[in-house]
Coordinates of C-alpha atoms and ligand atoms in Angstrom, one line a residue:
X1 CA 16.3 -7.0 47.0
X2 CA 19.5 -8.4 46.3
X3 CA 19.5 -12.7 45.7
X4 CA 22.2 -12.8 48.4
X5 CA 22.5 -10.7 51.6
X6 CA 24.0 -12.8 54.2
X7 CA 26.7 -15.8 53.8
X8 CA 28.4 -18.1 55.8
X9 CA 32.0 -19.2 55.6
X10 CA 33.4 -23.0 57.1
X11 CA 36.5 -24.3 57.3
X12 CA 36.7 -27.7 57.4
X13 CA 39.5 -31.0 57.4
X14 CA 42.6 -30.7 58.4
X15 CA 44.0 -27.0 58.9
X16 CA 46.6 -25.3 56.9
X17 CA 48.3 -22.4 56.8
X18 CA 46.5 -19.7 55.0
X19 CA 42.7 -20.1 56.2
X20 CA 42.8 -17.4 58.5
X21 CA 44.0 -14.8 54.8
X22 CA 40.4 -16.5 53.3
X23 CA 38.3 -16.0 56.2
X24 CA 39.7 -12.5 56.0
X25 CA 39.4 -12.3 52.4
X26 CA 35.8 -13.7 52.0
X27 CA 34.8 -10.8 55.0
X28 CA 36.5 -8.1 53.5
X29 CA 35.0 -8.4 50.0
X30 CA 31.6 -9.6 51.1
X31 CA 31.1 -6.5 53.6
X32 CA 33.3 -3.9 51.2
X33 CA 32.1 -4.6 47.7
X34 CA 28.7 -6.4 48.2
X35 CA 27.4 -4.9 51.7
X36 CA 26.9 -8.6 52.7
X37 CA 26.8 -10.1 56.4
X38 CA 28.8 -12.9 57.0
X39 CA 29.0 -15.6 59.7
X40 CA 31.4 -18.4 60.2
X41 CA 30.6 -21.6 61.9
X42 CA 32.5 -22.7 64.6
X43 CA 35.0 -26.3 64.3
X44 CA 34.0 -26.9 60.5
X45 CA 30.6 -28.8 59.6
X46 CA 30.1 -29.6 63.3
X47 CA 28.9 -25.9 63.7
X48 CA 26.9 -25.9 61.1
X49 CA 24.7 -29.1 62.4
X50 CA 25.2 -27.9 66.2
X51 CA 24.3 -24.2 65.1
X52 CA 27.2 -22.6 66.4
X53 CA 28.4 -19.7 64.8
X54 CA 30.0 -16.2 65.1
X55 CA 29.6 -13.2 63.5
X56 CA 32.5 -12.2 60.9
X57 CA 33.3 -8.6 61.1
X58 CA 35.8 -6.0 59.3
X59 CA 37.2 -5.3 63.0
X60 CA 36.7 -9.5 63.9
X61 CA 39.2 -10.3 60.7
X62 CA 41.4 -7.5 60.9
X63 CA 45.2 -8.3 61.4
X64 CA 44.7 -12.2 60.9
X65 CA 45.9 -13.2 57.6
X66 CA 50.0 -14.0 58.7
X67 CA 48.5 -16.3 61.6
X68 CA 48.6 -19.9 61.2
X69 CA 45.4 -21.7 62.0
X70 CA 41.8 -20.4 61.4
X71 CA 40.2 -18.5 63.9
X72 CA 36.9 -20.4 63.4
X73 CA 38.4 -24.1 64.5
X74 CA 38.1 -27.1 62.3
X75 CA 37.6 -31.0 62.3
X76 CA 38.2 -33.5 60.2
X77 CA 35.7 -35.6 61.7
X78 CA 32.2 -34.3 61.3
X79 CA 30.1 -34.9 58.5
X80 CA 26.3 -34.0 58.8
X81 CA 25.7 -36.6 56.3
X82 CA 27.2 -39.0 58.5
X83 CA 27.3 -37.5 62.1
X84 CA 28.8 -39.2 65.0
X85 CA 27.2 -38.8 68.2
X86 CA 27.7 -40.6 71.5
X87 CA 25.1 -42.9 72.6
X88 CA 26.0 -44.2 75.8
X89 CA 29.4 -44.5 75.5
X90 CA 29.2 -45.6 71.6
X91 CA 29.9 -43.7 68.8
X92 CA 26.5 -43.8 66.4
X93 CA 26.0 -41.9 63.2
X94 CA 23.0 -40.2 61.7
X95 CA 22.0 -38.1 59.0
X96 CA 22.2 -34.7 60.3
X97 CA 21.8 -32.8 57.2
X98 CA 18.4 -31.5 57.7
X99 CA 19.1 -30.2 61.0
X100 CA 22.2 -28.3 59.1
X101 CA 19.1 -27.0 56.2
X102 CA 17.3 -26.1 58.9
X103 CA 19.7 -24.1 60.5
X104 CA 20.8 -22.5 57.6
X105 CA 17.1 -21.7 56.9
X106 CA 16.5 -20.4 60.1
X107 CA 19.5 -18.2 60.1
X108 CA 18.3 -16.5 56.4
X109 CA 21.4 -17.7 54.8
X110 CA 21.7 -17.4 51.4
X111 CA 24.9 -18.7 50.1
X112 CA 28.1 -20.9 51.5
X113 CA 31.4 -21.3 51.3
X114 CA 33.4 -24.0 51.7
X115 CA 37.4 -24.2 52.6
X116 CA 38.4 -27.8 52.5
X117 CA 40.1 -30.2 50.7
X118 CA 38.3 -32.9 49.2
X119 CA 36.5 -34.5 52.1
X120 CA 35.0 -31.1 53.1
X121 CA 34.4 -30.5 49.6
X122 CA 32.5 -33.7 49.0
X123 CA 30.3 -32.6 52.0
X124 CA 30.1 -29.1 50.3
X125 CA 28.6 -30.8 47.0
X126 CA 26.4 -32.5 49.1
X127 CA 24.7 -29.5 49.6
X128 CA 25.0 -28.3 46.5
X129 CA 22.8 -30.8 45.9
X130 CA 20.3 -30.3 48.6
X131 CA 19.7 -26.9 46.6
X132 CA 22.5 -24.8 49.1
X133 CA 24.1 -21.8 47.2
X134 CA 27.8 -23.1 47.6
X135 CA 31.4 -22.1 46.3
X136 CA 34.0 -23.9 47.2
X137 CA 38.1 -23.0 48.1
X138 CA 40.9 -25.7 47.5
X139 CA 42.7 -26.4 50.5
X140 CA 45.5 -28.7 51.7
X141 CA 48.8 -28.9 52.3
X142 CA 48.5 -32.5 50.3
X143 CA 48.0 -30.6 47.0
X144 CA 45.9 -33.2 46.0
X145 CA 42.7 -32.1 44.9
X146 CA 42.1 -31.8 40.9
X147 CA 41.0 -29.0 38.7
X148 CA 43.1 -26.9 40.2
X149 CA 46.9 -26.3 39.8
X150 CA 47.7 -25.7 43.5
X151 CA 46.0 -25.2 47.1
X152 CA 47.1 -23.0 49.4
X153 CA 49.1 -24.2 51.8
X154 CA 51.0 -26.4 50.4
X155 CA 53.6 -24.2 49.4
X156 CA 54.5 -23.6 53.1
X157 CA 54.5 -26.9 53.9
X158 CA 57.0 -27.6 51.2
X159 CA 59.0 -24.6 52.8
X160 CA 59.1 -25.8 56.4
X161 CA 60.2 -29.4 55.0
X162 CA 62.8 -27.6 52.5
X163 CA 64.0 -26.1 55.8
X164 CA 63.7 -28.8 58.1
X165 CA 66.1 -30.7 54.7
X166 CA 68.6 -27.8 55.1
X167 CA 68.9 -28.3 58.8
X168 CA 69.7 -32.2 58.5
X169 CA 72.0 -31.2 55.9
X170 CA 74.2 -30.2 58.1
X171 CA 74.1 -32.6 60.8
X172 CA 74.2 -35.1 58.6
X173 CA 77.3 -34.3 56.6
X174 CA 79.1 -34.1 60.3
X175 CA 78.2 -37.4 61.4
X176 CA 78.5 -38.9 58.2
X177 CA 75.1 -40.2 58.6
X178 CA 72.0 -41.0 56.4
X179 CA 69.1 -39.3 57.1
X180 CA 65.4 -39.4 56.5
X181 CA 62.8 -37.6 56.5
X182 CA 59.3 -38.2 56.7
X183 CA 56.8 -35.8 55.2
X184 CA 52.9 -35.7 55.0
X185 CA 50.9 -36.0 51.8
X186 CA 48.8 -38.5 52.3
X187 CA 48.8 -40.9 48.9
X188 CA 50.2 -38.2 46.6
X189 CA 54.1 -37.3 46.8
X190 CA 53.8 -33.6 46.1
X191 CA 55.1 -32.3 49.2
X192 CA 58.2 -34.9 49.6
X193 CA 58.9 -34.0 45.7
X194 CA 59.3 -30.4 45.8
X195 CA 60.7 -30.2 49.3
X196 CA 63.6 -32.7 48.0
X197 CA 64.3 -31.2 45.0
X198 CA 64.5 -27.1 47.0
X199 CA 66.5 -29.6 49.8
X200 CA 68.4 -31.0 47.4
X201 CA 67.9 -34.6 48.6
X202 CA 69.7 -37.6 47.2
X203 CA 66.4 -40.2 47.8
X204 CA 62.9 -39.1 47.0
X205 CA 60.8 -41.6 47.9
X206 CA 56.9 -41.1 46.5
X207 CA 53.8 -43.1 46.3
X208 CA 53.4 -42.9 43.0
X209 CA 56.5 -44.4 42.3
X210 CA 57.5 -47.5 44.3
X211 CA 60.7 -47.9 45.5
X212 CA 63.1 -50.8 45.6
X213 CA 65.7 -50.5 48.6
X214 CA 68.2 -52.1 47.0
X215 CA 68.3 -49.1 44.5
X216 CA 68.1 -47.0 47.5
X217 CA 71.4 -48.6 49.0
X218 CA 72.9 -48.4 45.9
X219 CA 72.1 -44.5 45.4
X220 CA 74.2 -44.3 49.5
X221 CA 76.5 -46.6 48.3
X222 CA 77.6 -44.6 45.2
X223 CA 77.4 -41.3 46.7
X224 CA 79.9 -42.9 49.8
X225 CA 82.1 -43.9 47.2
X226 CA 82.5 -40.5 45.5
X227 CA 83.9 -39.4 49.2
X228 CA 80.3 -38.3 50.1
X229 CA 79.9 -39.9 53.2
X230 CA 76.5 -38.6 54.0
X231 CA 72.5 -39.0 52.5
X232 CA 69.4 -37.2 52.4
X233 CA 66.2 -39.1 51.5
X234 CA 63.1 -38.0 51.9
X235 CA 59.9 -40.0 52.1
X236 CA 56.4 -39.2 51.4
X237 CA 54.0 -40.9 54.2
X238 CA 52.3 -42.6 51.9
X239 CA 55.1 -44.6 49.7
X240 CA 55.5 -48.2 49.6
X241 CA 58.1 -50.8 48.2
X242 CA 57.1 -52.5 44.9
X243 CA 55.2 -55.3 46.4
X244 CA 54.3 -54.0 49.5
X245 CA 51.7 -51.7 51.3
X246 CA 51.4 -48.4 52.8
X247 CA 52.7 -48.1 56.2
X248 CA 48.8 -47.4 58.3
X249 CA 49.6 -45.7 61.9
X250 CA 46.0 -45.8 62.7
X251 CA 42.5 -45.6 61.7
X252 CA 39.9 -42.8 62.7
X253 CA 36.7 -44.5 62.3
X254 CA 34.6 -41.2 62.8
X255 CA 36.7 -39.6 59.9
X256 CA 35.8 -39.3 55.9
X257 CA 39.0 -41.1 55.5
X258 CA 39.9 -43.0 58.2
X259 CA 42.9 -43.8 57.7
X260 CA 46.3 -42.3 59.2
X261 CA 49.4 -43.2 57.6
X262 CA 52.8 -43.0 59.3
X263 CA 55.9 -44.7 60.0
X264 CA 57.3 -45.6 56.5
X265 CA 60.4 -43.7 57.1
X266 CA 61.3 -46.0 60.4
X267 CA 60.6 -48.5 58.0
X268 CA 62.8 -47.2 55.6
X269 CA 65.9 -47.2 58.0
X270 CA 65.5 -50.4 59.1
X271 CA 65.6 -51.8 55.7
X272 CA 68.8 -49.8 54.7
X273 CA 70.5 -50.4 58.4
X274 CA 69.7 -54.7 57.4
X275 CA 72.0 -53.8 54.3
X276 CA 74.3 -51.3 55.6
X277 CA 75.5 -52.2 58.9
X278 CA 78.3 -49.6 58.8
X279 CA 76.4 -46.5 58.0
X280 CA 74.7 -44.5 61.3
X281 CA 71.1 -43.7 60.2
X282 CA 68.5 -41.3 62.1
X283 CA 64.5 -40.6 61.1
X284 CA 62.7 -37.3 61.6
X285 CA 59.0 -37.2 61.1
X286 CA 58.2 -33.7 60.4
X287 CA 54.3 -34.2 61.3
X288 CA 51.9 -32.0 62.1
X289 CA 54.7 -28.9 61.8
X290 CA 53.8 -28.9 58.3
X291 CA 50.4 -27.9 58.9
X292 CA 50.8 -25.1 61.3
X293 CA 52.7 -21.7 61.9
X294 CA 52.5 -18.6 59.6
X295 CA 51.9 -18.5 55.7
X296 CA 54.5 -18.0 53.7
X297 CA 53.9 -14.5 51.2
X298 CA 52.8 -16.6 47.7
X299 CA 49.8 -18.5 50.6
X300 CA 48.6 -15.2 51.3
X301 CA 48.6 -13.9 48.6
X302 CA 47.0 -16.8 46.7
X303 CA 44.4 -17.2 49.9
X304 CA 43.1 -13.8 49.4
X305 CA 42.6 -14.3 45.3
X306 CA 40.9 -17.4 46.4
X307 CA 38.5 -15.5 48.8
X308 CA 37.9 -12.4 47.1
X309 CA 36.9 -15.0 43.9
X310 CA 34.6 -17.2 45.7
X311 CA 32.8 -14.1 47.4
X312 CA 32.5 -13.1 43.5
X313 CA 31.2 -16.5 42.2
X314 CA 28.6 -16.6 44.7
X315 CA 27.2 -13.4 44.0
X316 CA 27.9 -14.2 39.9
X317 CA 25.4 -16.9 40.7
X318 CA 28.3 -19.5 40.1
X319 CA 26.9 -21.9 42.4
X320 CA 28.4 -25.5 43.2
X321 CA 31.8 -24.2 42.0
X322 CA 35.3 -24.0 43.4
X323 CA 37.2 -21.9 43.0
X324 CA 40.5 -22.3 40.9
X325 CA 43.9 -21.1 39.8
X326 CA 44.8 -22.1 36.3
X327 CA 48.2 -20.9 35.4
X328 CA 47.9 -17.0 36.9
X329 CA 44.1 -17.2 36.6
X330 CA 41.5 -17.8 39.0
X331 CA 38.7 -19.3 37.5
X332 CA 35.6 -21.5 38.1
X333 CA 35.3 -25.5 38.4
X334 CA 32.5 -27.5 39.0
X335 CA 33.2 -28.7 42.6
X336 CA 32.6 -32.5 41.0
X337 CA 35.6 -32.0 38.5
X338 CA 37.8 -31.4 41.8
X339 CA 36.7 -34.4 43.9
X340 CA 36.4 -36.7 41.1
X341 CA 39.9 -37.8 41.7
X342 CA 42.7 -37.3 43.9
X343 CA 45.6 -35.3 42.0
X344 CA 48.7 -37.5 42.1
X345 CA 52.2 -36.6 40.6
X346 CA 52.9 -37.9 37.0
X347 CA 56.1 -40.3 37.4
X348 CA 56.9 -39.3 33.9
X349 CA 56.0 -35.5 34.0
X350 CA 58.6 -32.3 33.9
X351 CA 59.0 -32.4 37.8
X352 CA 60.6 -35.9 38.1
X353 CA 63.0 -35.6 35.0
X354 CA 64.4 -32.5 36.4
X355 CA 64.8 -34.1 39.8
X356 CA 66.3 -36.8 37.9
X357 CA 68.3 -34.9 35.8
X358 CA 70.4 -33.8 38.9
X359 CA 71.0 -37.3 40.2
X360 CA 67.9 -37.8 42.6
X361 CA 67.2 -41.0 43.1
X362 CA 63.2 -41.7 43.2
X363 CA 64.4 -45.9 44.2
X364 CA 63.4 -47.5 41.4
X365 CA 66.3 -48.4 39.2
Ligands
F6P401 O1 45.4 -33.9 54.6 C1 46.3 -33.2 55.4 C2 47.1 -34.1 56.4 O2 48.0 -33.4 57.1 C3 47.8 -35.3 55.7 O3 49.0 -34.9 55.0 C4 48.0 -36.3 56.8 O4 48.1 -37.6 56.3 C5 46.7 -36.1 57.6 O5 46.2 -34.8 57.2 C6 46.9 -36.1 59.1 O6 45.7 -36.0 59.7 P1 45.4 -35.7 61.3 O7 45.4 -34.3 61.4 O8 44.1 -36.4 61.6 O9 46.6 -36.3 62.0

């Protein structure tokens, strides 16, 4: 008798394009090369405490992978560790985590895996912990999660801000205007950084480098003067000005993080139009476009690695591990080294010298 014969698969957090080529991934290899079953729970963790599930299939994953989404739901609310139910109106928590052992007991499974980013992944060791056979896949569009040197995802959120950049391009250099926009990433700047430097943006404003707006005027200022009567900056959610604090649009009590952030790049305008009277200045939020719609090829394609090599590690008996690409490899981290810390970007590393090197501004001198 084999040490694993059925599997179940969550996603949980916030979605991102490329779940759907894991879930398909994680299937296909499980049923093909292991003669596994496997089950997915239903709206992330929340399935797994309410027991709701479905069963995966080769003909239930079959022509999923382009599609945005996950055909399993998700939530980056529920946490069986801390579990909100409502109590007359009021949102209580409880430890839910037995009833989730339980479940899993009850069901026979015999191993887990994991899609999240690092609140779904904390969760995920959690259980690792409570003796649960789990692997884990690195997800966000964020790119934030350690021990790894990208999730999938976030290389099509950095394409539909790169394209949503080439479209204000334009539009901007007709009106003469300055235009931001404001990208998701929570407190690390990858997504504003490489979408401004494939946009070519004049501003990149980060959180891991605070900005100073007189800088910022000054970069508008100098480009105007060289007959360039328009600007591009792009800002992450999460930056701030030296001094100053992230702009919070609101909290989510119920949530692993709770906080939203949002509205720096109004901010931002209002601080330049105080200095610049002259100049016409317009804010697009990109929002939640960066999460959804298809995957671009290099998500696929790094989905499915990350699926077929979880499916692998569990059966390698690689339990409490995430899985990981290192270079071109695919490799095996402890999920501890990948929520340890969030992965920020290095103000001094190869990334922000090039950007620099062409004349991006990042606002601070
Ligand atoms: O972590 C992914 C992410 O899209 C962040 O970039 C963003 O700050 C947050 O989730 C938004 O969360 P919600 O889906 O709750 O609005």
């Amino acid at each position: 008798m084999k040490e694993i014969n059925q599997i179940g698969l969550i996603t949980g957090g916030g979605d991102c394009p490329g779940l759907n080529s894991v879930i398909r991934a994680v299937t296909k290899s499980a049923i093909l090369n292991y003669g596994l079953e496997v089950i997915g729970f239903l709206d992330g963790f929340k399935g797994l405490v309410e027991d709701n599930y479905i069963q995966l299939d080769l003909r239930r994953v079959s022509g999923i992978s382009h599609i945005g989404g996950t055909i399993l739901g998700t939530t980056n609310r529920d946490n069986p560790f801390n579990y909100y139910t409502d109590i007359a109106g009021q949102p209580q928590s409880s430890d839910q985590s037995e009833r989730a052992m339980n479940n899993m007991r009850n069901l026979g499974l015999d191993g887990l895996i994991v899609i999240g980013g690092d609140g779904s992944l904390h969760i995920a060791n959690q259980f690792a912990q409570k003796g649960v056979k789990v692997v884990g896949v690195p997800k966000t569009i964020d790119n934030d999660l350690a021990a790894t040197d990208v999730t999938f995802g976030f290389n099509t959120a950095v394409d539909t801000a790169s394209d949503a950049l080439d479209k204000l391009h334009t539009t901007a250099e007709s009106h003469h205007r300055v235009m931001i926009l404001e990208v998701m990433g929570r407190y690390a700047g990858w997504i504003a950084l490489h979408a401004g430097l494939s946009g070519s943006a004049d501003v990149i404003l980060i959180p891991e480098i605070p900005y100073n707006i007189d800088a910022v005027v000054a970069k508008i200022t100098q480009r105007y003067r060289q007959g360039k009567k328009f600007s591009i900056i792009v800002v992450a959610e999460g930056a701030a000005p030296e001094n100053g604090e992230m702009v919070v649009q609101n909290l989510v009590p119920t949530s692993h993080d709770p906080i939203r952030l949002g509205g720096i790049g109004q901010k931002v305008a209002e601080e330049i139009g105080g200095r610049l009277s002259q100049i016409e200045i317009r804010v697009t939020v990109l929002g939640h476009l960066q999460r959804g719609g298809s995957p671009i090829p290099y998500d696929r394609i790094l989905a499915t690695r990350y699926g077929v090599a979880a499916v692998d590690a569990l059966m390698a008996g690689k339990y409490g591990t995430m899985v990981s690409l290192r270079g071109n490899e695919i490799i095996n981290v402890p999920i501890v080294e990948a929520i340890k810390d969030l992965r920020k970007v290095d103000p001094n590393g190869s990334m922000i010298r090039v950007a620099r090197s062409v004349g991006v501004s990042f606002g601070d001198r």
